[in-house]
Amino acid sequence: MRTPKIWNIAICVLIIVAAAMPAAAAGKRDLGREVLPPNDGWASEGAGTTGGAAAAPEQVYVVTNRQELIAALNNGVYPPPSTTPSNTPKIIYVKGTIDANVDDNNQPLICQDYYRDGYTLEAFLAAYDPAVWGRVPPSGPLEAARITSRNAQQARVRIRVGDNTTIVGLGKDATIRGAWLDLRGTSSVPRTNIIIRNITFEDTYDCFPAWSPTDGALGAWNAEYDAISLRYTDHVWIDHCTFRDRETADEKMPHYFGVLYQVHDGHLDITNASDLVTVSWNRFLDHDKVMLIGSSDSATGDRGKLRVTIHHNLFENVGQRVPRVRFGRVHVYNNYYKIINSPVYGYSWGVGKESAIYAENNYFKTDQKTGPDQFIAVYGGTAIHESGTRVNGTPGGGFTDLVAAYNATHDPDLLYDVGWTPTLHTEIHDTQRVIPLVESDAGPCQW
Ligand code: CA
Ligand code: CA
């Protein structure tokens, strides 16, 4: 019988001991064969989440580049015979850095390499400048060329993941750059049973963001591609990963037409009737949109689904959607929200239509620019459960009631009762322990 306390704390710490011994003697853990522990969040519901743990020997892969990764997801075949990836149980170990923006000889591709049909960024900016084109959506051959060019990039970066799959990083430096992991079933045949652990996802970017001149007062550049997206997918465990931008970080990007040229979408978006997901011990860094759970108020097929558990994650220098929820029952506990000198901070918990966030024992560390009434934003929802929150080590050790803080400066007031109480969870730690636990153990480890 597993003791959750040991599971939660000992993961990285054990390895300090193990590193001094030969791997075999230390009983080095094989992440590929591990399954989601019992009761560890919504993904443990029913038969739980086992990914590819039962893979036969011929379905165990070590991959070092894009082509090998895609082959491993498709019974060893590249290029894949269809857009439907293999559902055979498989374990994929990622070694080193895999860049998705490469050709079939593994040579790097830059945005210009995807230009098609006369598209160039310079031509696009000249043609659709609101001062020239007006504030209406782009159309015509150059906009069509943007879409053709976008599709050329998408054909490289979109990596489809099938059922019964485990993808884990070897060592703590396994990295997937520029990719969109697309977990997508259909309303009648969902994707299911996928584990992704111990990987850094970096710089997923769209070379061809769309110009939306009426999105907001100034217009906006809207990009595609999340690092990981789930649509019609259930029983997924995302654990000990890091999500971040470095070379394409927003602060390095130019402004066009007076607004940021935004080349990123979400880190981890869970939409289209996806369900039963556990997101644990990850680091989400330096990014605007983090986690969208439910993509539309009109997606009523999401009712009863979008059940997600989010625990022991670090959210640092991120802007919004941490998470933003529609319809789902989402348990958010023991997360560390670090909001210091953030140029992009908007809000953390987005209370959307029919959402039922149950948040407990989370820690917010902020500078003086961000107050407790800013952590919640309401987008059509009516209630959120919140308890045990600490903000900046409140003097005297007290908790901060974020709903009361929100209600003091907003109307209509939010209610506290979301109509459910989580039962599937690991140990919920005292809020005082969140920072040391998450700082030492979230993100990839040397196991
Ligand atoms: Ca998205
Ligand atoms: Ca009020």
Short mmCIF file of C-alpha atoms and ligand atoms in Angstrom, two decimals:
data_model
loop_
_atom_site.label_atom_id
_atom_site.label_comp_id
_atom_site.label_asym_id
_atom_site.label_seq_id
_atom_site.Cartn_x
_atom_site.Cartn_y
_atom_site.Cartn_z
CA MET A 1 0.00 0.00 0.00
CA ARG A 2 1.44 3.29 -1.05
CA THR A 3 1.81 6.07 1.46
CA PRO A 4 1.02 9.31 -0.31
CA LYS A 5 3.25 11.34 1.96
CA ILE A 6 6.37 9.44 0.98
CA TRP A 7 5.38 9.44 -2.67
CA ASN A 8 5.02 13.18 -2.70
CA ILE A 9 8.13 14.17 -0.86
CA ALA A 10 10.70 11.53 -1.56
CA ILE A 11 10.76 11.61 -5.35
CA CYS A 12 13.69 13.87 -6.04
CA VAL A 13 15.23 13.48 -2.62
CA LEU A 14 15.71 9.73 -2.98
CA ILE A 15 17.88 10.33 -5.99
CA ILE A 16 20.46 12.27 -4.06
CA VAL A 17 21.17 8.99 -2.34
CA ALA A 18 20.79 6.95 -5.50
CA ALA A 19 23.18 9.08 -7.51
CA ALA A 20 26.09 7.91 -5.43
CA MET A 21 25.38 4.26 -6.17
CA PRO A 22 25.34 2.19 -9.35
CA ALA A 23 21.89 2.36 -10.92
CA ALA A 24 21.03 -1.28 -10.37
CA ALA A 25 22.11 -1.27 -6.76
CA ALA A 26 20.12 1.89 -6.11
CA GLY A 27 16.97 0.36 -7.57
CA LYS A 28 16.71 3.23 -10.05
CA ARG A 29 13.13 3.92 -10.95
CA ASP A 30 11.85 3.17 -14.42
CA LEU A 31 9.32 5.91 -15.08
CA GLY A 32 8.19 4.16 -18.25
CA ARG A 33 6.64 1.32 -16.26
CA GLU A 34 5.03 3.50 -13.59
CA VAL A 35 1.31 4.18 -13.48
CA LEU A 36 -0.71 6.91 -11.83
CA PRO A 37 -0.95 6.07 -8.11
CA PRO A 38 -4.41 5.19 -6.77
CA ASN A 39 -6.54 8.19 -5.77
CA ASP A 40 -4.13 10.68 -7.36
CA GLY A 41 -6.73 13.03 -8.74
CA TRP A 42 -9.41 12.69 -11.34
CA ALA A 43 -7.23 10.64 -13.72
CA SER A 44 -7.30 7.84 -11.12
CA GLU A 45 -11.05 7.41 -11.54
CA GLY A 46 -12.29 3.98 -12.62
CA ALA A 47 -9.50 1.84 -14.04
CA GLY A 48 -7.04 4.69 -13.50
CA THR A 49 -4.31 5.82 -15.86
CA THR A 50 -1.61 3.37 -16.87
CA GLY A 51 -0.40 4.83 -20.17
CA GLY A 52 1.90 2.40 -21.97
CA ALA A 53 3.14 0.68 -18.81
CA ALA A 54 2.12 -2.72 -20.17
CA ALA A 55 4.06 -2.26 -23.43
CA ALA A 56 5.63 -5.32 -25.05
CA PRO A 57 9.44 -5.12 -25.47
CA GLU A 58 9.16 -4.17 -29.15
CA GLN A 59 7.00 -1.16 -28.19
CA VAL A 60 9.63 0.41 -25.95
CA TYR A 61 11.51 3.22 -27.68
CA VAL A 62 14.29 5.66 -26.92
CA VAL A 63 13.93 8.68 -29.21
CA THR A 64 16.36 11.52 -29.88
CA ASN A 65 14.72 13.49 -32.70
CA ARG A 66 11.37 14.39 -34.24
CA GLN A 67 11.35 11.57 -36.74
CA GLU A 68 12.07 8.93 -34.10
CA LEU A 69 9.39 10.35 -31.81
CA ILE A 70 6.74 10.27 -34.52
CA ALA A 71 7.78 6.79 -35.59
CA ALA A 72 7.52 5.56 -31.99
CA LEU A 73 3.95 6.89 -31.85
CA ASN A 74 3.09 5.01 -35.06
CA ASN A 75 4.32 1.44 -34.57
CA GLY A 76 7.85 2.40 -35.57
CA VAL A 77 6.79 3.71 -39.00
CA TYR A 78 7.87 7.08 -40.43
CA PRO A 79 6.26 8.85 -42.13
CA PRO A 80 3.11 7.63 -40.39
CA PRO A 81 0.69 5.75 -42.63
CA SER A 82 -2.27 7.85 -41.46
CA THR A 83 -3.23 10.70 -39.16
CA THR A 84 -4.43 8.15 -36.60
CA PRO A 85 -1.56 7.27 -34.27
CA SER A 86 -1.06 3.81 -32.81
CA ASN A 87 -3.14 2.75 -29.81
CA THR A 88 -0.87 -0.19 -28.98
CA PRO A 89 0.65 0.20 -25.51
CA LYS A 90 4.03 1.88 -25.90
CA ILE A 91 6.69 3.50 -23.77
CA ILE A 92 8.70 6.32 -25.32
CA TYR A 93 11.80 7.60 -23.55
CA VAL A 94 12.91 11.05 -24.72
CA LYS A 95 16.66 11.54 -24.66
CA GLY A 96 18.23 14.99 -25.00
CA THR A 97 16.49 17.74 -26.97
CA ILE A 98 13.98 17.09 -29.72
CA ASP A 99 13.19 20.03 -31.98
CA ALA A 100 9.93 19.83 -33.93
CA ASN A 101 10.89 22.51 -36.43
CA VAL A 102 13.21 20.32 -38.49
CA ASP A 103 13.12 18.63 -41.88
CA ASP A 104 13.32 14.89 -42.46
CA ASN A 105 17.12 15.08 -42.33
CA ASN A 106 16.78 16.65 -38.88
CA GLN A 107 18.01 20.00 -40.16
CA PRO A 108 16.51 23.05 -38.43
CA LEU A 109 13.73 24.98 -40.11
CA ILE A 110 13.13 28.65 -39.41
CA CYS A 111 9.94 30.56 -40.07
CA GLN A 112 11.11 31.70 -43.51
CA ASP A 113 11.47 28.07 -44.55
CA TYR A 114 7.70 27.69 -44.27
CA TYR A 115 6.85 30.70 -46.42
CA ARG A 116 4.56 29.67 -49.29
CA ASP A 117 2.78 31.37 -52.18
CA GLY A 118 4.54 34.69 -51.82
CA TYR A 119 3.94 35.17 -48.10
CA THR A 120 6.49 37.23 -46.24
CA LEU A 121 5.98 38.87 -42.87
CA GLU A 122 7.04 42.20 -44.36
CA ALA A 123 4.46 41.94 -47.14
CA PHE A 124 1.77 40.89 -44.66
CA LEU A 125 2.49 43.82 -42.35
CA ALA A 126 2.49 46.25 -45.27
CA ALA A 127 -0.79 44.96 -46.68
CA TYR A 128 -2.90 44.68 -43.53
CA ASP A 129 -1.69 47.64 -41.50
CA PRO A 130 -4.94 49.11 -40.14
CA ALA A 131 -3.74 52.50 -41.40
CA VAL A 132 -3.83 51.05 -44.94
CA TRP A 133 -6.31 48.18 -44.83
CA GLY A 134 -8.69 49.48 -42.18
CA ARG A 135 -9.92 47.65 -39.10
CA VAL A 136 -11.42 44.67 -40.87
CA PRO A 137 -10.11 41.10 -40.98
CA PRO A 138 -7.42 40.35 -43.57
CA SER A 139 -8.58 38.68 -46.78
CA GLY A 140 -7.24 38.03 -50.24
CA PRO A 141 -4.20 36.21 -51.64
CA LEU A 142 -1.72 37.27 -48.97
CA GLU A 143 -3.99 36.10 -46.13
CA ALA A 144 -4.50 32.84 -48.06
CA ALA A 145 -0.72 32.55 -48.38
CA ARG A 146 -0.40 33.01 -44.61
CA ILE A 147 -2.72 30.07 -44.05
CA THR A 148 -0.87 27.88 -46.57
CA SER A 149 2.40 28.79 -44.86
CA ARG A 150 0.88 28.09 -41.45
CA ASN A 151 -0.17 24.67 -42.65
CA ALA A 152 3.39 23.96 -43.80
CA GLN A 153 4.65 24.62 -40.28
CA GLN A 154 1.79 22.73 -38.69
CA ALA A 155 2.72 19.63 -40.69
CA ARG A 156 6.08 19.65 -38.89
CA VAL A 157 5.16 20.63 -35.35
CA ARG A 158 1.87 18.77 -34.83
CA ILE A 159 2.59 15.44 -33.18
CA ARG A 160 -0.40 13.17 -32.65
CA VAL A 161 -0.47 10.91 -29.61
CA GLY A 162 -2.59 7.75 -29.45
CA ASP A 163 -4.11 5.74 -26.60
CA ASN A 164 -2.10 3.71 -24.08
CA THR A 165 1.01 5.84 -24.40
CA THR A 166 3.67 6.83 -21.91
CA ILE A 167 6.17 9.51 -22.89
CA VAL A 168 8.86 10.19 -20.29
CA GLY A 169 12.14 12.06 -20.25
CA LEU A 170 15.40 10.27 -19.51
CA GLY A 171 17.26 12.32 -16.93
CA LYS A 172 16.18 15.81 -16.01
CA ASP A 173 17.20 17.56 -19.24
CA ALA A 174 14.90 15.84 -21.77
CA THR A 175 13.34 18.62 -23.83
CA ILE A 176 10.80 18.89 -26.62
CA ARG A 177 11.04 22.24 -28.41
CA GLY A 178 8.53 23.86 -30.69
CA ALA A 179 6.07 20.95 -30.73
CA TRP A 180 2.33 20.72 -30.36
CA LEU A 181 1.42 17.39 -28.76
CA ASP A 182 -2.07 16.81 -30.09
CA LEU A 183 -4.14 14.40 -28.00
CA ARG A 184 -7.38 14.24 -29.89
CA GLY A 185 -10.18 11.71 -30.10
CA THR A 186 -13.71 12.17 -31.38
CA SER A 187 -17.00 12.59 -29.58
CA SER A 188 -17.78 8.92 -30.24
CA VAL A 189 -14.27 7.48 -29.78
CA PRO A 190 -12.26 9.46 -27.22
CA ARG A 191 -8.52 9.18 -26.84
CA THR A 192 -7.65 7.58 -23.53
CA ASN A 193 -4.90 6.56 -21.13
CA ILE A 194 -1.85 8.76 -21.70
CA ILE A 195 1.02 9.61 -19.34
CA ILE A 196 3.53 12.40 -20.01
CA ARG A 197 6.25 12.95 -17.40
CA ASN A 198 9.66 14.44 -16.76
CA ILE A 199 9.96 16.51 -19.94
CA THR A 200 10.60 20.20 -20.54
CA PHE A 201 8.30 21.65 -23.19
CA GLU A 202 9.85 24.77 -24.59
CA ASP A 203 9.06 27.42 -27.18
CA THR A 204 5.98 26.04 -28.87
CA TYR A 205 5.37 28.85 -31.36
CA ASP A 206 3.32 29.74 -34.39
CA CYS A 207 5.28 31.46 -37.17
CA PHE A 208 2.02 32.75 -38.64
CA PRO A 209 -0.29 34.25 -36.02
CA ALA A 210 -3.57 35.59 -37.32
CA TRP A 211 -4.28 39.32 -37.17
CA SER A 212 -7.62 39.98 -35.48
CA PRO A 213 -8.17 43.73 -35.81
CA THR A 214 -11.30 43.84 -33.66
CA ASP A 215 -10.07 41.59 -30.81
CA GLY A 216 -9.84 44.15 -28.02
CA ALA A 217 -9.44 47.88 -28.41
CA LEU A 218 -6.22 47.67 -30.40
CA GLY A 219 -6.66 44.32 -32.13
CA ALA A 220 -4.58 41.23 -31.33
CA TRP A 221 -2.28 38.63 -32.85
CA ASN A 222 -3.72 35.19 -32.15
CA ALA A 223 -1.48 32.16 -32.40
CA GLU A 224 -2.21 28.45 -32.65
CA TYR A 225 -0.51 25.45 -31.00
CA ASP A 226 -0.49 24.62 -27.34
CA ALA A 227 2.48 22.68 -25.98
CA ILE A 228 -0.09 19.97 -25.17
CA SER A 229 -3.75 20.01 -26.09
CA LEU A 230 -6.47 17.55 -25.10
CA ARG A 231 -9.65 17.28 -27.10
CA TYR A 232 -12.07 14.38 -26.62
CA THR A 233 -9.42 12.74 -24.43
CA ASP A 234 -9.70 11.15 -20.99
CA HIS A 235 -7.45 9.59 -18.34
CA VAL A 236 -4.35 11.69 -18.80
CA TRP A 237 -1.55 12.30 -16.29
CA ILE A 238 0.85 15.19 -16.86
CA ASP A 239 3.52 15.09 -14.17
CA HIS A 240 6.91 16.61 -13.34
CA CYS A 241 7.18 18.55 -16.58
CA THR A 242 8.31 22.12 -17.20
CA PHE A 243 6.52 24.39 -19.65
CA ARG A 244 8.27 27.59 -20.66
CA ASP A 245 9.35 29.95 -23.42
CA ARG A 246 12.93 31.01 -23.78
CA GLU A 247 14.06 31.93 -27.29
CA THR A 248 10.53 33.06 -28.18
CA ALA A 249 9.63 34.56 -24.79
CA ASP A 250 7.04 37.31 -25.11
CA GLU A 251 9.44 39.99 -23.87
CA LYS A 252 11.74 39.21 -26.82
CA MET A 253 9.01 39.50 -29.44
CA PRO A 254 8.28 42.68 -31.43
CA HIS A 255 5.09 44.70 -31.44
CA TYR A 256 3.27 45.13 -34.74
CA PHE A 257 0.25 47.36 -35.28
CA GLY A 258 0.76 48.59 -31.73
CA VAL A 259 0.36 45.22 -29.99
CA LEU A 260 2.58 42.27 -29.05
CA TYR A 261 3.25 39.87 -31.91
CA GLN A 262 1.99 36.92 -29.84
CA VAL A 263 3.30 33.61 -31.23
CA HIS A 264 2.06 31.41 -28.36
CA ASP A 265 -1.26 29.88 -27.41
CA GLY A 266 -1.76 27.78 -24.26
CA HIS A 267 0.64 25.62 -22.32
CA LEU A 268 -1.89 22.87 -21.64
CA ASP A 269 -5.43 23.25 -22.94
CA ILE A 270 -8.15 20.74 -22.00
CA THR A 271 -11.27 21.15 -24.11
CA ASN A 272 -13.95 19.41 -26.19
CA ALA A 273 -15.39 17.04 -23.59
CA SER A 274 -11.99 15.88 -22.36
CA ASP A 275 -12.17 14.40 -18.89
CA LEU A 276 -10.35 12.83 -15.95
CA VAL A 277 -6.98 14.56 -16.01
CA THR A 278 -4.35 14.94 -13.29
CA VAL A 279 -1.77 17.72 -13.63
CA SER A 280 0.81 17.34 -10.85
CA TRP A 281 4.24 18.64 -9.88
CA ASN A 282 4.88 20.71 -13.01
CA ARG A 283 6.45 24.12 -13.54
CA PHE A 284 4.63 26.59 -15.76
CA LEU A 285 6.88 29.58 -16.46
CA ASP A 286 7.12 32.82 -18.43
CA HIS A 287 4.00 32.54 -20.57
CA ASP A 288 0.69 34.34 -20.90
CA LYS A 289 -2.07 31.73 -21.32
CA VAL A 290 -1.52 28.62 -19.21
CA MET A 291 -4.47 26.27 -18.98
CA LEU A 292 -7.84 26.62 -20.64
CA ILE A 293 -10.38 24.06 -19.40
CA GLY A 294 -13.38 24.35 -21.71
CA SER A 295 -13.15 26.48 -24.82
CA SER A 296 -16.66 27.81 -25.33
CA ASP A 297 -19.78 28.70 -23.35
CA SER A 298 -21.81 27.03 -26.09
CA ALA A 299 -19.97 23.69 -25.80
CA THR A 300 -22.68 22.15 -23.64
CA GLY A 301 -21.34 18.67 -24.46
CA ASP A 302 -18.69 19.57 -21.88
CA ARG A 303 -21.29 19.37 -19.08
CA GLY A 304 -20.35 16.62 -16.62
CA LYS A 305 -16.87 16.37 -18.15
CA LEU A 306 -13.71 18.48 -17.91
CA ARG A 307 -12.91 16.99 -14.49
CA VAL A 308 -9.32 17.93 -13.72
CA THR A 309 -7.04 17.84 -10.66
CA ILE A 310 -4.21 20.37 -10.46
CA HIS A 311 -1.82 19.92 -7.54
CA HIS A 312 1.70 20.81 -6.43
CA ASN A 313 2.49 22.90 -9.50
CA LEU A 314 4.53 26.08 -9.72
CA PHE A 315 3.02 28.93 -11.75
CA GLU A 316 5.63 31.67 -12.13
CA ASN A 317 5.49 34.78 -14.29
CA VAL A 318 2.37 33.63 -16.13
CA GLY A 319 -0.48 35.83 -17.25
CA GLN A 320 -3.86 34.17 -17.11
CA ARG A 321 -5.91 30.92 -17.20
CA VAL A 322 -4.29 29.21 -14.23
CA PRO A 323 -6.71 27.64 -14.91
CA ARG A 324 -9.72 29.21 -16.60
CA VAL A 325 -12.65 26.81 -16.31
CA ARG A 326 -16.00 26.27 -17.96
CA PHE A 327 -18.34 23.45 -16.91
CA GLY A 328 -15.65 21.37 -15.18
CA ARG A 329 -15.27 20.23 -11.60
CA VAL A 330 -11.64 21.17 -11.03
CA HIS A 331 -9.68 20.49 -7.85
CA VAL A 332 -6.83 22.97 -7.38
CA TYR A 333 -4.69 22.26 -4.29
CA ASN A 334 -1.21 22.88 -2.95
CA ASN A 335 -0.11 24.97 -5.92
CA TYR A 336 2.40 27.79 -5.67
CA TYR A 337 1.50 30.98 -7.52
CA LYS A 338 4.53 33.26 -7.78
CA ILE A 339 3.63 36.69 -9.11
CA ILE A 340 6.66 38.95 -8.76
CA ASN A 341 7.35 41.83 -11.16
CA SER A 342 5.17 40.10 -13.71
CA PRO A 343 4.63 42.26 -16.78
CA VAL A 344 1.72 40.13 -17.96
CA TYR A 345 -0.23 39.14 -14.87
CA GLY A 346 -4.00 39.27 -15.37
CA TYR A 347 -5.58 36.76 -12.99
CA SER A 348 -5.16 33.18 -11.83
CA TRP A 349 -8.51 31.41 -11.40
CA GLY A 350 -11.02 32.09 -14.15
CA VAL A 351 -14.57 31.32 -13.04
CA GLY A 352 -16.37 30.56 -16.29
CA LYS A 353 -19.81 29.29 -17.17
CA GLU A 354 -21.04 26.49 -14.89
CA SER A 355 -17.53 26.01 -13.53
CA ALA A 356 -16.97 24.38 -10.14
CA ILE A 357 -13.42 25.08 -9.00
CA TYR A 358 -12.57 23.61 -5.59
CA ALA A 359 -9.38 25.38 -4.49
CA GLU A 360 -7.66 24.62 -1.22
CA ASN A 361 -4.33 25.22 0.46
CA ASN A 362 -2.70 27.18 -2.34
CA TYR A 363 0.07 29.71 -1.74
CA PHE A 364 0.29 33.08 -3.49
CA LYS A 365 3.52 35.06 -3.32
CA THR A 366 3.21 38.50 -4.83
CA ASP A 367 4.75 41.93 -4.91
CA GLN A 368 2.86 45.00 -3.83
CA LYS A 369 1.41 45.55 -7.32
CA THR A 370 -0.92 42.57 -7.09
CA GLY A 371 -3.58 42.30 -4.41
CA PRO A 372 -5.73 39.34 -3.30
CA ASP A 373 -8.79 40.75 -5.06
CA GLN A 374 -7.05 40.19 -8.43
CA PHE A 375 -6.48 36.42 -8.20
CA ILE A 376 -10.01 35.50 -9.27
CA ALA A 377 -11.69 36.69 -12.47
CA VAL A 378 -15.26 35.89 -13.39
CA TYR A 379 -16.38 34.97 -16.91
CA GLY A 380 -19.96 33.95 -16.46
CA GLY A 381 -19.54 31.65 -13.46
CA THR A 382 -21.23 32.13 -10.09
CA ALA A 383 -19.27 30.22 -7.43
CA ILE A 384 -15.87 28.94 -6.36
CA HIS A 385 -14.80 27.02 -3.27
CA GLU A 386 -11.68 28.51 -1.76
CA SER A 387 -10.06 27.68 1.57
CA GLY A 388 -6.66 27.52 3.21
CA THR A 389 -5.08 30.12 0.92
CA ARG A 390 -2.04 31.97 2.17
CA VAL A 391 -0.84 35.19 0.62
CA ASN A 392 2.74 36.27 1.35
CA GLY A 393 2.93 34.54 4.71
CA THR A 394 0.16 36.57 6.22
CA PRO A 395 1.38 37.95 9.55
CA GLY A 396 0.02 35.86 12.38
CA GLY A 397 -0.25 32.87 10.09
CA GLY A 398 -3.79 33.51 8.96
CA PHE A 399 -5.46 32.55 5.74
CA THR A 400 -6.71 35.01 3.16
CA ASP A 401 -10.29 34.60 1.98
CA LEU A 402 -9.91 35.26 -1.74
CA VAL A 403 -13.65 35.11 -2.39
CA ALA A 404 -14.27 37.79 0.23
CA ALA A 405 -11.43 39.84 -1.29
CA TYR A 406 -13.00 39.49 -4.73
CA ASN A 407 -16.48 40.30 -3.47
CA ALA A 408 -15.26 43.43 -1.68
CA THR A 409 -14.28 45.03 -4.98
CA HIS A 410 -16.59 43.34 -7.50
CA ASP A 411 -20.29 42.78 -8.11
CA PRO A 412 -22.18 40.57 -8.32
CA ASP A 413 -20.63 38.61 -5.48
CA LEU A 414 -19.33 35.10 -5.96
CA LEU A 415 -20.86 32.27 -3.94
CA TYR A 416 -18.76 29.70 -2.07
CA ASP A 417 -20.76 26.53 -2.70
CA VAL A 418 -19.79 24.68 -5.89
CA GLY A 419 -21.87 21.60 -5.10
CA TRP A 420 -19.12 19.00 -4.81
CA THR A 421 -16.25 17.94 -2.58
CA PRO A 422 -13.20 16.19 -4.04
CA THR A 423 -12.54 12.65 -2.91
CA LEU A 424 -9.79 11.55 -5.29
CA HIS A 425 -6.59 13.19 -4.10
CA THR A 426 -3.23 12.54 -2.49
CA GLU A 427 -2.24 14.12 0.81
CA ILE A 428 -3.28 17.75 0.97
CA HIS A 429 -0.41 19.50 2.71
CA ASP A 430 -0.54 22.41 5.11
CA THR A 431 -0.26 25.55 3.02
CA GLN A 432 2.93 26.52 4.86
CA ARG A 433 4.66 23.54 3.26
CA VAL A 434 3.69 24.32 -0.32
CA ILE A 435 6.65 26.54 -1.23
CA PRO A 436 9.42 24.21 -0.04
CA LEU A 437 7.72 21.13 -1.48
CA VAL A 438 7.02 22.63 -4.88
CA GLU A 439 10.35 24.44 -5.18
CA SER A 440 12.30 21.27 -4.49
CA ASP A 441 10.24 18.68 -6.34
CA ALA A 442 8.19 20.21 -9.18
CA GLY A 443 9.49 19.84 -12.72
CA PRO A 444 11.76 17.15 -14.18
CA CYS A 445 14.04 15.23 -11.81
CA GLN A 446 16.96 12.86 -12.01
CA TRP A 447 14.96 9.89 -10.77
CA CA B 1 -5.36 26.40 -27.33
CA CA B 2 -19.33 43.00 -4.00
#
